[in-house]
Short mmCIF file of C-alpha atoms in Angstrom, two decimals:
data_model
loop_
_atom_site.label_atom_id
_atom_site.label_comp_id
_atom_site.label_asym_id
_atom_site.label_seq_id
_atom_site.Cartn_x
_atom_site.Cartn_y
_atom_site.Cartn_z
CA MET A 1 -9.10 15.97 22.26
CA PRO A 2 -5.68 17.69 20.56
CA ALA A 3 -5.24 17.24 16.90
CA PRO A 4 -2.46 14.77 15.72
CA SER A 5 0.30 17.49 15.39
CA ALA A 6 3.08 16.53 12.72
CA THR A 7 5.41 19.07 14.75
CA ALA A 8 5.13 16.22 17.89
CA LEU A 9 5.90 13.53 15.45
CA LEU A 10 9.03 15.02 13.72
CA ASP A 11 10.25 15.99 17.19
CA TRP A 12 10.02 12.48 17.83
CA TYR A 13 11.31 11.29 14.86
CA ASP A 14 14.48 13.69 15.28
CA VAL A 15 15.62 11.69 18.55
CA HIS A 16 14.39 8.63 17.95
CA ALA A 17 14.77 7.72 13.85
CA ARG A 18 16.32 4.46 12.77
CA ARG A 19 19.53 4.35 11.31
CA LEU A 20 19.55 2.65 7.85
CA PRO A 21 22.07 2.76 5.36
CA TRP A 22 19.91 4.33 2.63
CA ARG A 23 18.51 7.32 4.84
CA VAL A 24 19.75 10.87 5.69
CA PRO A 25 19.47 11.37 9.62
CA PRO A 26 17.51 14.07 10.56
CA GLU A 27 20.37 16.02 12.40
CA ASN A 28 22.54 15.81 8.74
CA ARG A 29 19.23 16.77 6.95
CA ALA A 30 19.10 19.85 8.95
CA LEU A 31 22.66 20.77 7.94
CA GLY A 32 21.44 20.45 4.32
CA VAL A 33 22.91 17.15 3.40
CA LEU A 34 20.31 15.87 0.89
CA PRO A 35 18.78 12.26 0.10
CA ASP A 36 20.43 10.49 -2.91
CA PRO A 37 17.27 9.87 -5.46
CA TYR A 38 19.25 6.63 -6.59
CA ARG A 39 19.70 4.95 -2.85
CA VAL A 40 16.07 6.19 -1.95
CA TRP A 41 15.01 4.59 -5.10
CA LEU A 42 16.90 1.41 -4.41
CA SER A 43 15.88 0.91 -1.24
CA GLU A 44 12.40 1.23 -1.88
CA VAL A 45 12.45 -1.24 -4.86
CA MET A 46 13.94 -3.41 -2.36
CA LEU A 47 11.83 -3.54 0.57
CA GLN A 48 8.81 -4.11 -1.46
CA GLN A 49 7.68 -7.61 -0.27
CA THR A 50 10.96 -8.04 2.22
CA THR A 51 11.94 -7.05 5.43
CA VAL A 52 14.10 -4.55 6.61
CA ALA A 53 16.37 -7.13 7.78
CA ALA A 54 16.78 -8.80 4.94
CA VAL A 55 17.39 -5.86 2.64
CA LYS A 56 20.27 -4.04 4.51
CA SER A 57 23.26 -6.55 3.27
CA TYR A 58 21.58 -6.53 -0.44
CA PHE A 59 21.55 -3.04 -0.27
CA LEU A 60 24.98 -2.53 0.60
CA ASP A 61 26.39 -5.07 -1.78
CA PHE A 62 24.19 -3.55 -5.04
CA LEU A 63 25.91 -0.29 -4.22
CA ALA A 64 29.56 -1.45 -3.75
CA ARG A 65 29.00 -3.33 -7.26
CA TRP A 66 26.72 -0.45 -8.68
CA PRO A 67 27.30 3.02 -6.94
CA THR A 68 25.36 5.16 -9.28
CA LEU A 69 22.42 4.83 -11.34
CA PRO A 70 24.62 4.98 -14.86
CA ALA A 71 26.48 2.02 -13.49
CA LEU A 72 23.27 0.20 -12.69
CA ALA A 73 22.09 0.88 -16.26
CA ALA A 74 25.32 -0.45 -17.83
CA ALA A 75 25.43 -3.18 -15.75
CA PRO A 76 24.76 -7.21 -17.82
CA ARG A 77 21.17 -7.65 -17.02
CA ASP A 78 22.26 -11.27 -15.49
CA ASP A 79 24.53 -9.92 -13.13
CA VAL A 80 21.66 -8.02 -11.95
CA MET A 81 19.39 -10.99 -11.35
CA ALA A 82 22.37 -12.89 -10.16
CA ALA A 83 22.60 -10.41 -7.26
CA TRP A 84 19.19 -10.47 -6.55
CA ALA A 85 18.96 -13.94 -5.97
CA GLY A 86 17.35 -14.74 -2.89
CA LEU A 87 15.41 -11.20 -2.25
CA GLY A 88 12.21 -12.92 -4.09
CA TYR A 89 9.52 -11.31 -6.28
CA TYR A 90 12.36 -11.20 -9.10
CA SER A 91 9.83 -9.04 -11.52
CA ARG A 92 11.07 -6.24 -9.20
CA ALA A 93 15.11 -6.95 -10.56
CA ARG A 94 13.97 -6.92 -14.33
CA ASN A 95 12.20 -3.71 -13.45
CA LEU A 96 14.82 -2.20 -11.44
CA LYS A 97 17.30 -2.62 -14.39
CA ALA A 98 14.47 -1.50 -16.53
CA CYS A 99 14.24 1.72 -14.77
CA ALA A 100 17.84 2.43 -14.10
CA GLU A 101 17.86 2.48 -18.11
CA ALA A 102 15.09 4.32 -18.74
CA VAL A 103 16.43 7.16 -16.51
CA ALA A 104 19.74 7.49 -17.83
CA ARG A 105 18.39 7.14 -21.45
CA ASP A 106 15.63 9.54 -21.04
CA HIS A 107 16.21 11.67 -18.00
CA GLY A 108 19.68 12.23 -18.19
CA GLY A 109 20.78 10.01 -15.58
CA ARG A 110 18.53 11.86 -13.03
CA PHE A 111 15.28 10.92 -11.69
CA PRO A 112 12.26 13.01 -12.31
CA ASP A 113 11.29 14.92 -9.14
CA THR A 114 7.36 14.61 -9.47
CA VAL A 115 5.13 11.93 -8.40
CA GLU A 116 3.92 11.84 -11.91
CA GLY A 117 7.32 11.78 -13.77
CA LEU A 118 8.21 8.88 -11.37
CA SER A 119 5.39 7.18 -11.75
CA ALA A 120 5.97 7.12 -15.72
CA LEU A 121 9.07 4.76 -15.15
CA PRO A 122 9.23 1.11 -15.06
CA GLY A 123 8.19 -0.46 -11.53
CA ILE A 124 7.39 2.25 -9.93
CA GLY A 125 3.70 2.63 -8.97
CA PRO A 126 1.77 4.78 -6.85
CA TYR A 127 3.42 4.01 -3.31
CA THR A 128 6.89 3.96 -4.57
CA ALA A 129 6.62 7.30 -6.54
CA ALA A 130 5.09 9.09 -3.51
CA ALA A 131 7.99 7.54 -1.27
CA ILE A 132 10.59 8.65 -3.76
CA ALA A 133 9.33 11.98 -4.18
CA ALA A 134 8.53 12.61 -0.48
CA ILE A 135 11.75 11.50 0.87
CA ALA A 136 14.68 12.41 -2.23
CA PHE A 137 12.66 15.60 -3.46
CA ASP A 138 10.56 16.46 -0.39
CA VAL A 139 7.41 16.53 -2.28
CA PRO A 140 4.43 16.48 0.00
CA ALA A 141 3.05 13.34 -1.05
CA ALA A 142 1.13 11.00 1.11
CA VAL A 143 3.53 7.85 1.73
CA VAL A 144 1.36 5.15 3.10
CA ASP A 145 2.69 1.49 3.54
CA GLY A 146 1.67 -0.74 6.26
CA ASN A 147 3.07 0.45 9.18
CA VAL A 148 1.57 4.32 8.24
CA GLU A 149 -1.73 2.01 7.53
CA ARG A 150 -1.43 0.64 11.14
CA VAL A 151 -0.94 4.05 12.79
CA VAL A 152 -3.67 5.77 10.89
CA ALA A 153 -6.42 3.05 11.77
CA ARG A 154 -5.71 3.17 15.21
CA LEU A 155 -5.02 7.37 15.29
CA PHE A 156 -8.86 7.61 13.80
CA ALA A 157 -9.98 4.14 15.11
CA LEU A 158 -11.12 3.02 11.44
CA GLU A 159 -13.47 0.09 11.45
CA THR A 160 -13.43 -0.65 7.89
CA PRO A 161 -11.44 -3.47 7.19
CA LEU A 162 -8.56 -3.80 4.78
CA PRO A 163 -8.16 -3.59 1.89
CA ASP A 164 -11.31 -1.34 1.37
CA VAL A 165 -10.31 1.14 4.16
CA LYS A 166 -6.95 2.36 1.79
CA PRO A 167 -8.76 5.12 0.42
CA GLU A 168 -10.22 6.57 3.52
CA ILE A 169 -6.30 5.97 5.12
CA ARG A 170 -4.59 7.66 2.07
CA ARG A 171 -7.11 10.79 2.32
CA LEU A 172 -6.20 10.92 6.15
CA THR A 173 -2.23 10.80 5.89
CA ALA A 174 -2.48 13.38 3.15
CA THR A 175 -4.49 15.59 5.54
CA LEU A 176 -1.69 14.96 8.52
CA THR A 177 1.31 15.33 5.91
CA PRO A 178 3.18 18.84 6.30
CA GLN A 179 4.63 21.25 3.68
CA GLN A 180 7.77 21.66 5.66
CA ARG A 181 9.59 18.30 6.11
CA PRO A 182 7.57 15.93 4.67
CA GLY A 183 10.52 13.39 3.53
CA ASP A 184 10.74 13.49 7.27
CA PHE A 185 7.59 13.22 7.93
CA ALA A 186 7.18 10.01 5.73
CA GLN A 187 10.12 8.11 7.26
CA ALA A 188 8.57 9.19 11.06
CA MET A 189 5.45 7.75 9.94
CA MET A 190 7.30 4.50 8.92
CA ASP A 191 9.47 4.49 12.23
CA LEU A 192 6.31 5.05 14.57
CA GLY A 193 4.61 1.97 13.12
CA ALA A 194 7.72 0.05 13.07
CA THR A 195 9.05 0.77 16.59
CA ILE A 196 5.99 1.93 18.61
CA CYS A 197 2.65 1.41 16.96
CA THR A 198 3.43 -2.22 16.42
CA PRO A 199 0.98 -5.19 15.40
CA LYS A 200 0.96 -6.53 18.84
CA ARG A 201 1.62 -4.72 22.17
CA PRO A 202 1.85 -1.12 20.88
CA ALA A 203 3.93 0.97 23.45
CA CYS A 204 1.00 3.55 23.33
CA ALA A 205 3.00 5.06 26.34
CA LEU A 206 5.98 5.80 24.33
CA CYS A 207 4.10 7.44 21.60
CA PRO A 208 3.90 11.33 20.69
CA TRP A 209 0.61 10.69 19.35
CA SER A 210 -0.61 9.03 22.39
CA ASP A 211 -3.37 11.96 23.41
CA PRO A 212 -5.13 12.14 20.13
CA CYS A 213 -5.18 8.27 19.05
CA LEU A 214 -8.80 7.37 19.41
CA ALA A 215 -7.93 3.76 19.76
CA ARG A 216 -5.88 4.16 22.49
CA ARG A 217 -8.42 5.85 24.08
CA ARG A 218 -11.06 2.98 23.49
CA GLY A 219 -8.27 0.72 24.47
CA ASP A 220 -8.56 -1.54 21.41
CA ALA A 221 -5.45 -0.22 19.38
CA GLU A 222 -3.79 -3.87 18.83
CA THR A 223 -7.18 -5.10 17.29
CA LEU A 224 -6.93 -2.23 14.36
CA PRO A 225 -6.85 -2.27 11.49
CA ARG A 226 -9.28 -4.75 10.70
CA ARG A 227 -8.92 -7.51 7.98
CA GLN A 228 -10.69 -9.45 5.91
CA ALA A 229 -10.28 -13.16 5.82
CA LYS A 230 -7.71 -14.57 3.75
CA ALA A 231 -8.51 -17.18 1.07
CA LYS A 232 -6.86 -20.49 1.81
CA ARG A 233 -3.89 -20.84 -0.51
CA PRO A 234 -3.96 -23.99 -3.07
CA THR A 235 -1.53 -26.62 -3.00
CA ARG A 236 0.40 -27.07 -6.29
CA TYR A 237 2.80 -30.22 -7.28
CA GLY A 238 5.57 -30.66 -9.63
CA VAL A 239 8.55 -32.53 -10.32
CA ALA A 240 12.50 -30.70 -10.43
CA PHE A 241 15.43 -33.17 -12.36
CA VAL A 242 18.86 -32.38 -10.62
CA ALA A 243 21.25 -33.44 -13.02
CA ARG A 244 25.23 -33.48 -12.12
CA ARG A 245 28.04 -33.69 -14.33
CA HIS A 246 31.05 -35.69 -13.50
CA ASP A 247 32.71 -32.06 -12.63
CA ASP A 248 30.21 -31.52 -10.45
CA ALA A 249 28.32 -28.39 -12.84
CA LEU A 250 24.58 -28.69 -12.45
CA LEU A 251 21.95 -28.89 -15.55
CA VAL A 252 19.83 -25.61 -15.47
CA ARG A 253 17.52 -23.63 -18.05
CA ARG A 254 16.54 -19.98 -17.95
CA ARG A 255 12.76 -19.52 -17.31
CA PRO A 256 11.02 -17.22 -19.40
CA ASP A 257 11.11 -13.17 -18.75
CA LYS A 258 7.05 -13.06 -17.97
CA GLY A 259 5.63 -14.84 -15.25
CA LEU A 260 6.46 -16.38 -12.01
CA LEU A 261 10.38 -16.03 -11.27
CA GLY A 262 10.68 -14.63 -14.77
CA GLY A 263 14.50 -14.29 -16.05
CA MET A 264 15.82 -16.41 -13.55
CA LEU A 265 17.60 -20.04 -13.67
CA GLU A 266 16.01 -23.35 -13.02
CA VAL A 267 16.58 -26.83 -12.89
CA PRO A 268 14.09 -28.58 -15.54
CA GLY A 269 10.87 -30.12 -14.56
CA GLY A 270 7.46 -30.26 -15.52
CA ASP A 271 4.34 -27.77 -14.86
CA TRP A 272 3.34 -27.25 -11.55
CA ARG A 273 -0.60 -27.86 -10.96
CA GLU A 274 -2.90 -28.30 -8.49
CA GLY A 275 -4.42 -32.16 -7.42
CA ALA A 276 -2.24 -35.48 -7.79
CA PRO A 277 1.37 -34.69 -8.57
CA PRO A 278 1.93 -34.75 -12.29
CA GLU A 279 3.96 -36.87 -14.45
CA ALA A 280 6.91 -35.38 -16.02
CA ALA A 281 9.47 -36.35 -18.52
CA PRO A 282 13.06 -36.01 -17.76
CA PRO A 283 15.37 -34.12 -19.79
CA PHE A 284 17.02 -37.35 -20.75
CA PRO A 285 17.30 -41.02 -20.05
CA ALA A 286 19.08 -41.76 -17.03
CA ASP A 287 19.25 -43.70 -13.74
CA TRP A 288 16.72 -40.96 -11.94
CA LYS A 289 16.69 -41.88 -8.07
CA THR A 290 14.07 -39.98 -5.83
CA ALA A 291 15.52 -37.38 -3.48
CA GLY A 292 12.65 -36.52 -1.51
CA GLU A 293 10.27 -33.63 -1.67
CA VAL A 294 10.86 -29.82 -1.18
CA GLU A 295 8.19 -27.38 0.09
CA HIS A 296 7.84 -23.55 -0.91
CA THR A 297 5.11 -21.09 -0.14
CA PHE A 298 4.44 -18.04 -2.79
CA THR A 299 1.88 -15.34 -2.16
CA HIS A 300 -0.76 -17.02 -3.97
CA PHE A 301 0.22 -20.90 -3.63
CA HIS A 302 1.93 -23.55 -1.97
CA LEU A 303 4.39 -25.44 -3.54
CA VAL A 304 5.27 -29.51 -2.97
CA LEU A 305 8.20 -30.40 -5.64
CA SER A 306 9.48 -34.26 -6.21
CA VAL A 307 13.03 -33.98 -6.51
CA LYS A 308 14.72 -36.48 -8.66
CA THR A 309 18.43 -36.83 -9.38
CA THR A 310 21.10 -38.39 -11.39
CA GLU A 311 24.86 -37.91 -12.06
CA VAL A 312 26.22 -38.02 -15.64
CA GLY A 313 29.35 -38.12 -17.46
CA ASP A 314 30.37 -35.96 -20.14
CA ARG A 315 27.07 -35.37 -22.28
CA PRO A 316 26.07 -32.46 -24.31
CA PRO A 317 23.21 -30.73 -22.54
CA PRO A 318 19.70 -30.89 -23.94
CA ALA A 319 17.70 -28.19 -25.68
CA GLY A 320 17.23 -25.23 -23.82
CA CYS A 321 19.59 -26.02 -20.89
CA PHE A 322 23.25 -25.50 -20.38
CA TRP A 323 25.72 -26.44 -17.92
CA LEU A 324 26.08 -24.38 -14.71
CA ASP A 325 30.10 -24.78 -13.49
CA ALA A 326 30.08 -25.71 -9.66
CA ALA A 327 32.00 -22.73 -8.97
CA ALA A 328 29.04 -20.60 -10.23
CA VAL A 329 26.13 -22.27 -8.75
CA ALA A 330 26.35 -20.25 -5.38
CA GLY A 331 26.73 -16.71 -7.32
CA GLU A 332 24.06 -17.55 -9.97
CA ALA A 333 20.56 -15.94 -9.97
CA LEU A 334 18.98 -19.30 -8.43
CA PRO A 335 15.86 -18.24 -6.89
CA SER A 336 15.29 -19.89 -3.37
CA VAL A 337 12.93 -22.83 -4.24
CA MET A 338 15.77 -23.67 -6.46
CA ARG A 339 18.27 -23.53 -4.22
CA LYS A 340 15.97 -25.77 -1.85
CA VAL A 341 15.47 -28.21 -4.77
CA VAL A 342 19.43 -28.58 -5.25
CA GLU A 343 20.46 -28.54 -1.59
CA ALA A 344 17.71 -31.67 -1.46
CA ALA A 345 19.22 -33.75 -4.23
CA THR A 346 23.02 -33.16 -3.40
CA ASP A 347 23.27 -32.61 0.81
CA ARG A 348 25.59 -29.73 0.34
CA PRO A 349 24.54 -25.82 0.45
CA ALA A 350 23.24 -23.94 -2.82
CA ARG A 351 22.63 -20.68 -0.87
CA ARG A 352 24.75 -17.78 -1.80
CA GLN A 353 27.89 -17.98 0.22
CA SER A 354 27.82 -14.42 1.97
CA ARG A 355 26.00 -12.54 4.10
CA HIS A 356 23.13 -12.69 2.11
CA ALA A 357 22.81 -16.39 3.42
CA ARG A 358 21.36 -15.89 6.88
CA ASN A 359 18.28 -13.84 4.91
CA VAL A 360 17.36 -15.71 1.86
CA LEU A 361 14.64 -17.90 3.43
CA ALA A 362 13.26 -15.32 6.26
CA PRO A 363 9.87 -14.64 6.21
CA LYS A 364 8.85 -12.41 3.18
CA ARG A 365 6.38 -9.24 4.52
CA THR A 366 4.55 -7.12 2.06
CA ILE A 367 5.94 -3.33 1.86
CA PHE A 368 2.96 -2.71 4.34
CA ASP A 369 4.77 -4.51 7.25
CA ARG A 370 8.17 -3.42 6.85
#
């Protein structure tokens, strides 16, 4: 059998590379155009746990508002959180801001050009460090996302299920990664998995690595990589109180920085617990009416919220809360679950009124399924 050739994959990539707003196309890269590390970093952080389709408009809007790293580092954190609303996994937004500040403060506004230096920055783990090093600085680092896992598992017919097989996939990816054009090679591997070596019905006849692929020869490529059975998600229950003032302002509070949806706005409510729906005291006495239920699925649990609503006159907010002007609701940092709650209570859209709206509730994927 022939060995997988990096040259064959790069030749395929030169013709079939996806056009993405954060990417330098291979023909431009051949002319000496260098990737902007800021754009590479921003896209990689956004793509964690999120689809390419959902990220594109957010990426372009972030660049329009903060075209450089110093601009993002100087931006108010609340503005960054609001711009992130709908992308989910909000710790990424907090780390994004912290990382921009660290690079501006400690590195003169320039990203480190090594995996080790990048790994020391807030919010940059092993995968992201390798991806930035390879794509932005042409470091021959092994970049392994879900597309690459799928390609390598099939190429070498690896039977060990995920996640146990990950170290072997990283080792094999390192053996494939060339010293020349490692950034293009990393993106070629991602594109191969996203467009040819897809989870279902891979287009093996079009693959530049069809000949050396063991799974293709065995005829079971679609069954790889193997996966362990997922544990059943528990269901948690809670109550959400939607209070509207006479001028349509919404009563909200800010969640703690640490934990789920950290730093985001929410309407008042009780704890989210498994078992029977818990009792929760409203933020103030009023004629609270039941507006139905809202369901939302997080990574590790499914959530059912009972929505209560009321309308009040000009009254001060209770401790820990504030009134959010109606005009600001669509632009503030309301996570998707809270937008669902507000919509259920008011029968009006609470999503961002922009091109983000079509993507905010799109199914989220891990960075390994871009």
